[in-house]
mmCIF file of C-alpha atoms in Angstrom:
data_model
loop_
_atom_site.group_PDB
_atom_site.id
_atom_site.type_symbol
_atom_site.label_atom_id
_atom_site.label_comp_id
_atom_site.label_asym_id
_atom_site.label_seq_id
_atom_site.Cartn_x
_atom_site.Cartn_y
_atom_site.Cartn_z
ATOM 1 C CA ALA A 194 0.000 0.000 0.000
ATOM 2 C CA GLN A 195 1.124 3.525 -0.683
ATOM 3 C CA SER A 196 2.059 5.669 2.280
ATOM 4 C CA VAL A 197 4.040 8.719 3.302
ATOM 5 C CA THR A 198 6.149 9.220 6.422
ATOM 6 C CA GLN A 199 7.326 12.634 7.524
ATOM 7 C CA LEU A 200 10.253 11.977 9.778
ATOM 8 C CA ASP A 201 9.983 15.097 11.955
ATOM 9 C CA SER A 202 6.827 16.474 13.504
ATOM 10 C CA HIS A 203 8.567 19.753 14.417
ATOM 11 C CA VAL A 204 11.592 21.514 12.949
ATOM 12 C CA SER A 205 13.040 24.726 14.317
ATOM 13 C CA VAL A 206 15.597 26.862 12.451
ATOM 14 C CA SER A 207 17.047 30.326 12.691
ATOM 15 C CA GLU A 208 16.258 32.906 10.043
ATOM 16 C CA GLY A 209 18.813 32.738 7.240
ATOM 17 C CA THR A 210 19.824 29.104 7.866
ATOM 18 C CA PRO A 211 18.943 26.137 5.636
ATOM 19 C CA VAL A 212 15.694 24.229 5.938
ATOM 20 C CA LEU A 213 15.388 20.452 5.555
ATOM 21 C CA LEU A 214 12.030 18.708 5.929
ATOM 22 C CA ARG A 215 12.259 14.967 5.465
ATOM 23 C CA CYS A 216 9.784 12.680 3.736
ATOM 24 C CA ASN A 217 9.903 9.009 2.826
ATOM 25 C CA TYR A 218 7.288 7.328 0.709
ATOM 26 C CA SER A 219 6.151 3.835 -0.024
ATOM 27 C CA SER A 220 4.736 3.092 -3.455
ATOM 28 C CA SER A 221 4.489 0.037 -5.642
ATOM 29 C CA TYR A 222 5.018 2.061 -8.811
ATOM 30 C CA SER A 223 6.552 5.360 -9.844
ATOM 31 C CA PRO A 224 4.656 7.856 -7.729
ATOM 32 C CA SER A 225 3.545 11.431 -8.107
ATOM 33 C CA LEU A 226 4.687 13.361 -5.051
ATOM 34 C CA PHE A 227 3.773 16.764 -3.717
ATOM 35 C CA TRP A 228 4.624 19.190 -0.955
ATOM 36 C CA TYR A 229 1.842 21.406 0.344
ATOM 37 C CA VAL A 230 2.148 24.248 2.859
ATOM 38 C CA GLN A 231 -0.469 25.488 5.291
ATOM 39 C CA HIS A 232 -0.010 28.847 6.968
ATOM 40 C CA PRO A 233 -1.994 29.551 10.132
ATOM 41 C CA ASN A 234 -5.705 29.929 9.423
ATOM 42 C CA LYS A 235 -5.137 29.449 5.700
ATOM 43 C CA GLY A 236 -5.934 26.694 3.229
ATOM 44 C CA LEU A 237 -3.330 24.354 1.789
ATOM 45 C CA GLN A 238 -1.175 25.704 -1.011
ATOM 46 C CA LEU A 239 0.843 23.610 -3.442
ATOM 47 C CA LEU A 240 4.601 24.214 -3.083
ATOM 48 C CA LEU A 241 5.833 21.811 -5.735
ATOM 49 C CA LYS A 242 5.171 18.452 -7.365
ATOM 50 C CA TYR A 243 7.124 15.594 -8.919
ATOM 51 C CA THR A 244 5.568 13.673 -11.797
ATOM 52 C CA SER A 245 8.415 11.515 -13.210
ATOM 53 C CA ALA A 246 10.165 14.309 -15.081
ATOM 54 C CA ALA A 247 13.289 15.945 -13.581
ATOM 55 C CA THR A 248 14.218 14.502 -10.188
ATOM 56 C CA LEU A 249 15.059 17.934 -8.769
ATOM 57 C CA VAL A 250 11.869 19.935 -8.555
ATOM 58 C CA LYS A 251 11.749 23.660 -7.928
ATOM 59 C CA GLY A 252 8.751 25.195 -6.245
ATOM 60 C CA ILE A 253 7.512 28.528 -5.052
ATOM 61 C CA ASN A 254 9.228 30.755 -2.458
ATOM 62 C CA GLY A 255 12.673 29.239 -3.069
ATOM 63 C CA PHE A 256 11.786 25.693 -2.010
ATOM 64 C CA GLU A 257 12.942 22.624 -3.881
ATOM 65 C CA ALA A 258 12.746 18.864 -3.437
ATOM 66 C CA GLU A 259 14.717 15.962 -4.827
ATOM 67 C CA PHE A 260 13.139 12.637 -5.749
ATOM 68 C CA LYS A 261 15.505 9.783 -4.838
ATOM 69 C CA LYS A 262 14.086 6.456 -5.897
ATOM 70 C CA SER A 263 16.894 4.416 -4.328
ATOM 71 C CA GLU A 264 16.175 5.998 -0.946
ATOM 72 C CA THR A 265 12.389 6.347 -1.467
ATOM 73 C CA SER A 266 12.734 9.922 -0.295
ATOM 74 C CA PHE A 267 11.396 13.306 -1.337
ATOM 75 C CA HIS A 268 12.962 15.774 1.087
ATOM 76 C CA LEU A 269 12.070 19.473 0.949
ATOM 77 C CA THR A 270 14.852 22.047 1.215
ATOM 78 C CA LYS A 271 15.425 25.785 1.150
ATOM 79 C CA PRO A 272 18.864 27.419 1.348
ATOM 80 C CA SER A 273 17.847 30.265 3.637
ATOM 81 C CA ALA A 274 14.809 30.367 5.901
ATOM 82 C CA HIS A 275 12.610 33.419 6.150
ATOM 83 C CA MET A 276 10.246 34.266 8.988
ATOM 84 C CA SER A 277 7.327 33.933 6.582
ATOM 85 C CA ASP A 278 8.212 30.252 6.032
ATOM 86 C CA ALA A 279 6.853 29.357 9.467
ATOM 87 C CA ALA A 280 3.957 27.018 8.690
ATOM 88 C CA GLU A 281 2.954 23.368 8.542
ATOM 89 C CA TYR A 282 4.244 21.341 5.602
ATOM 90 C CA PHE A 283 2.689 18.173 4.217
ATOM 91 C CA CYS A 284 4.336 15.568 2.020
ATOM 92 C CA VAL A 285 1.779 13.864 -0.216
ATOM 93 C CA VAL A 286 1.694 10.915 -2.614
ATOM 94 C CA SER A 287 -0.910 10.449 -5.324
ATOM 95 C CA VAL A 288 -2.330 6.945 -5.665
ATOM 96 C CA ALA A 289 -4.804 5.237 -7.947
ATOM 97 C CA SER A 290 -7.993 4.422 -6.112
ATOM 98 C CA GLY A 291 -9.409 2.170 -8.773
ATOM 99 C CA GLY A 292 -11.838 2.943 -11.542
ATOM 100 C CA GLY A 293 -9.384 5.355 -13.158
ATOM 101 C CA TYR A 294 -9.528 7.837 -10.290
ATOM 102 C CA ASN A 295 -6.782 8.831 -7.934
ATOM 103 C CA LYS A 296 -6.492 10.330 -4.500
ATOM 104 C CA LEU A 297 -3.879 11.929 -2.272
ATOM 105 C CA ILE A 298 -2.312 10.295 0.770
ATOM 106 C CA PHE A 299 -1.012 12.890 3.244
ATOM 107 C CA GLY A 300 1.815 12.627 5.707
ATOM 108 C CA ALA A 301 1.183 13.705 9.295
ATOM 109 C CA GLY A 302 2.802 17.090 8.709
ATOM 110 C CA THR A 303 5.928 18.920 9.880
ATOM 111 C CA ARG A 304 5.555 22.184 11.724
ATOM 112 C CA LEU A 305 8.374 24.562 10.836
ATOM 113 C CA ALA A 306 9.299 27.295 13.300
ATOM 114 C CA VAL A 307 11.679 30.091 12.248
ATOM 115 C CA HIS A 308 13.425 32.113 14.933
ATOM 116 C CA PRO A 309 15.005 35.553 14.493
ATOM 117 C CA ASP B 195 -6.952 31.440 -10.408
ATOM 118 C CA VAL B 196 -8.871 28.478 -9.110
ATOM 119 C CA LYS B 197 -11.125 29.345 -6.245
ATOM 120 C CA VAL B 198 -12.612 26.897 -3.770
ATOM 121 C CA THR B 199 -14.904 28.413 -1.189
ATOM 122 C CA GLN B 200 -16.450 26.906 1.902
ATOM 123 C CA SER B 201 -19.643 28.222 3.430
ATOM 124 C CA SER B 202 -18.311 28.845 6.946
ATOM 125 C CA ARG B 203 -14.894 29.362 8.545
ATOM 126 C CA TYR B 204 -16.132 28.495 12.027
ATOM 127 C CA LEU B 205 -19.169 26.490 13.092
ATOM 128 C CA VAL B 206 -20.412 25.425 16.523
ATOM 129 C CA LYS B 207 -23.083 22.742 16.770
ATOM 130 C CA ARG B 208 -24.596 20.567 19.453
ATOM 131 C CA THR B 209 -24.447 16.790 19.685
ATOM 132 C CA GLY B 210 -27.175 15.192 17.608
ATOM 133 C CA GLU B 211 -27.672 18.126 15.260
ATOM 134 C CA LYS B 212 -27.627 17.650 11.491
ATOM 135 C CA VAL B 213 -24.768 19.637 9.998
ATOM 136 C CA PHE B 214 -24.222 20.732 6.406
ATOM 137 C CA LEU B 215 -20.837 21.886 5.126
ATOM 138 C CA GLU B 216 -20.897 23.412 1.664
ATOM 139 C CA CYS B 217 -18.102 23.685 -0.875
ATOM 140 C CA VAL B 218 -18.145 25.488 -4.221
ATOM 141 C CA GLN B 219 -15.450 25.561 -6.914
ATOM 142 C CA ASP B 220 -15.375 27.816 -9.946
ATOM 143 C CA MET B 221 -13.064 25.941 -12.341
ATOM 144 C CA ASP B 222 -15.396 23.306 -13.758
ATOM 145 C CA HIS B 223 -13.386 20.534 -12.090
ATOM 146 C CA GLU B 224 -14.742 17.013 -12.273
ATOM 147 C CA ASN B 225 -13.309 15.809 -8.961
ATOM 148 C CA MET B 226 -14.173 17.138 -5.531
ATOM 149 C CA PHE B 227 -13.031 15.925 -2.120
ATOM 150 C CA TRP B 228 -13.783 16.270 1.576
ATOM 151 C CA TYR B 229 -11.024 15.806 4.156
ATOM 152 C CA ARG B 230 -10.762 16.218 7.867
ATOM 153 C CA GLN B 231 -7.561 17.492 9.440
ATOM 154 C CA ASP B 232 -6.538 16.574 12.974
ATOM 155 C CA PRO B 233 -3.235 17.356 14.718
ATOM 156 C CA GLY B 234 -0.628 14.665 14.173
ATOM 157 C CA LEU B 235 -2.792 12.822 11.653
ATOM 158 C CA GLY B 236 -2.483 15.035 8.585
ATOM 159 C CA LEU B 237 -5.456 15.070 6.254
ATOM 160 C CA ARG B 238 -7.704 12.051 5.929
ATOM 161 C CA LEU B 239 -10.106 11.577 3.040
ATOM 162 C CA ILE B 240 -13.774 11.273 3.990
ATOM 163 C CA TYR B 241 -15.485 11.130 0.588
ATOM 164 C CA PHE B 242 -14.808 12.156 -2.957
ATOM 165 C CA SER B 243 -16.874 12.670 -6.072
ATOM 166 C CA TYR B 244 -15.732 12.291 -9.663
ATOM 167 C CA ASP B 245 -18.922 13.512 -11.312
ATOM 168 C CA VAL B 246 -22.349 14.890 -10.570
ATOM 169 C CA LYS B 247 -24.358 12.480 -8.423
ATOM 170 C CA MET B 248 -21.358 10.151 -8.136
ATOM 171 C CA LYS B 249 -19.495 9.534 -4.889
ATOM 172 C CA GLU B 250 -16.868 7.231 -3.462
ATOM 173 C CA LYS B 251 -16.003 6.505 0.140
ATOM 174 C CA GLY B 252 -12.631 7.620 1.331
ATOM 175 C CA ASP B 253 -10.700 6.307 4.306
ATOM 176 C CA ILE B 254 -13.017 7.506 7.095
ATOM 177 C CA PRO B 255 -16.603 7.767 5.777
ATOM 178 C CA GLU B 256 -18.361 6.575 8.933
ATOM 179 C CA GLY B 257 -20.774 9.147 10.317
ATOM 180 C CA TYR B 258 -20.708 11.238 7.134
ATOM 181 C CA SER B 259 -22.578 11.432 3.852
ATOM 182 C CA VAL B 260 -22.199 13.663 0.802
ATOM 183 C CA SER B 261 -24.259 15.176 -1.954
ATOM 184 C CA ARG B 262 -23.272 16.429 -5.387
ATOM 185 C CA GLU B 263 -26.254 17.676 -7.331
ATOM 186 C CA LYS B 264 -24.304 20.232 -9.375
ATOM 187 C CA LYS B 265 -20.793 20.028 -10.746
ATOM 188 C CA GLU B 266 -19.536 23.054 -8.830
ATOM 189 C CA ARG B 267 -20.991 22.148 -5.428
ATOM 190 C CA PHE B 268 -20.129 19.325 -3.026
ATOM 191 C CA SER B 269 -21.797 19.065 0.357
ATOM 192 C CA LEU B 270 -20.686 17.136 3.421
ATOM 193 C CA ILE B 271 -23.438 16.066 5.803
ATOM 194 C CA LEU B 272 -23.140 14.981 9.397
ATOM 195 C CA GLU B 273 -26.494 13.270 10.019
ATOM 196 C CA SER B 274 -26.133 13.373 13.802
ATOM 197 C CA ALA B 275 -23.089 15.303 14.946
ATOM 198 C CA SER B 276 -20.942 13.835 17.694
ATOM 199 C CA THR B 277 -18.106 15.333 19.726
ATOM 200 C CA ASN B 278 -15.520 13.157 17.963
ATOM 201 C CA GLN B 279 -16.394 14.969 14.740
ATOM 202 C CA THR B 280 -14.936 18.186 16.119
ATOM 203 C CA SER B 281 -12.243 18.927 13.559
ATOM 204 C CA MET B 282 -11.072 21.096 10.665
ATOM 205 C CA TYR B 283 -12.829 20.144 7.422
ATOM 206 C CA LEU B 284 -11.170 20.904 4.102
ATOM 207 C CA CYS B 285 -12.717 20.734 0.666
ATOM 208 C CA ALA B 286 -10.662 20.360 -2.513
ATOM 209 C CA SER B 287 -11.223 20.087 -6.240
ATOM 210 C CA SER B 288 -9.152 18.915 -9.200
ATOM 211 C CA PRO B 289 -9.423 18.263 -12.909
ATOM 212 C CA ARG B 290 -9.572 14.639 -14.000
ATOM 213 C CA THR B 291 -6.163 14.107 -15.571
ATOM 214 C CA ASP B 292 -3.272 11.765 -14.952
ATOM 215 C CA LEU B 293 -1.693 10.972 -11.622
ATOM 216 C CA GLY B 294 0.136 14.281 -11.581
ATOM 217 C CA TYR B 295 -2.925 16.416 -11.056
ATOM 218 C CA THR B 296 -3.068 19.074 -8.386
ATOM 219 C CA GLN B 297 -5.816 19.470 -5.827
ATOM 220 C CA TYR B 298 -6.928 22.982 -4.949
ATOM 221 C CA PHE B 299 -8.070 23.505 -1.390
ATOM 222 C CA GLY B 300 -10.576 25.766 0.268
ATOM 223 C CA PRO B 301 -9.749 27.674 3.478
ATOM 224 C CA GLY B 302 -11.391 25.089 5.731
ATOM 225 C CA THR B 303 -14.261 25.004 8.215
ATOM 226 C CA ARG B 304 -13.414 24.537 11.865
ATOM 227 C CA LEU B 305 -16.326 22.617 13.352
ATOM 228 C CA THR B 306 -16.846 22.315 17.089
ATOM 229 C CA VAL B 307 -19.470 19.881 18.353
ATOM 230 C CA LEU B 308 -20.496 20.485 21.964
#
């Protein structure tokens, strides 16, 4: 069965330092993978997605993620954190639900705190 | 831009009440979804719909039902609300394409059942 594991429930960084949010997936075929971000009291926004094209995917706000099949990982990174990056981040895999339709499986989320 | 709207941001109901959560999307998407979000559990799929009048159970459909009479509108119904249904409810929509499609989310409805 397809699943997603976010390895850290909370990550805390200082402003200007790198961000690493870790995600491992389990899938029986080549998956589509996503990172979504949720700012306080806001809906989820797509950061980036991988759909079997380039393994290094660039997203909005300077984030990027690398698909590593050998490690079944899709970690999210940013070279320099900004205060506005404080939010909850979800790693997501898209799976076929049968009948030609597909659905998203969400990880439990990683809450990113950014300190001055 | 795709817009998904939900009828209420905050809702307080009493145990046993019938509750309707409404979701409307303006991009003519075929697929619509209802999730609930709880701390430490991420988002869990309650129901989804791939066409008007069509619905499929998600991972946690118990205690919920849905209605899709028009393509742009997808309603979540709690027939008899219970305290364990206190949660954030998120609606999403997407076009019916390949596995790489994107879901677009509404702002959520925070439901409290007393």
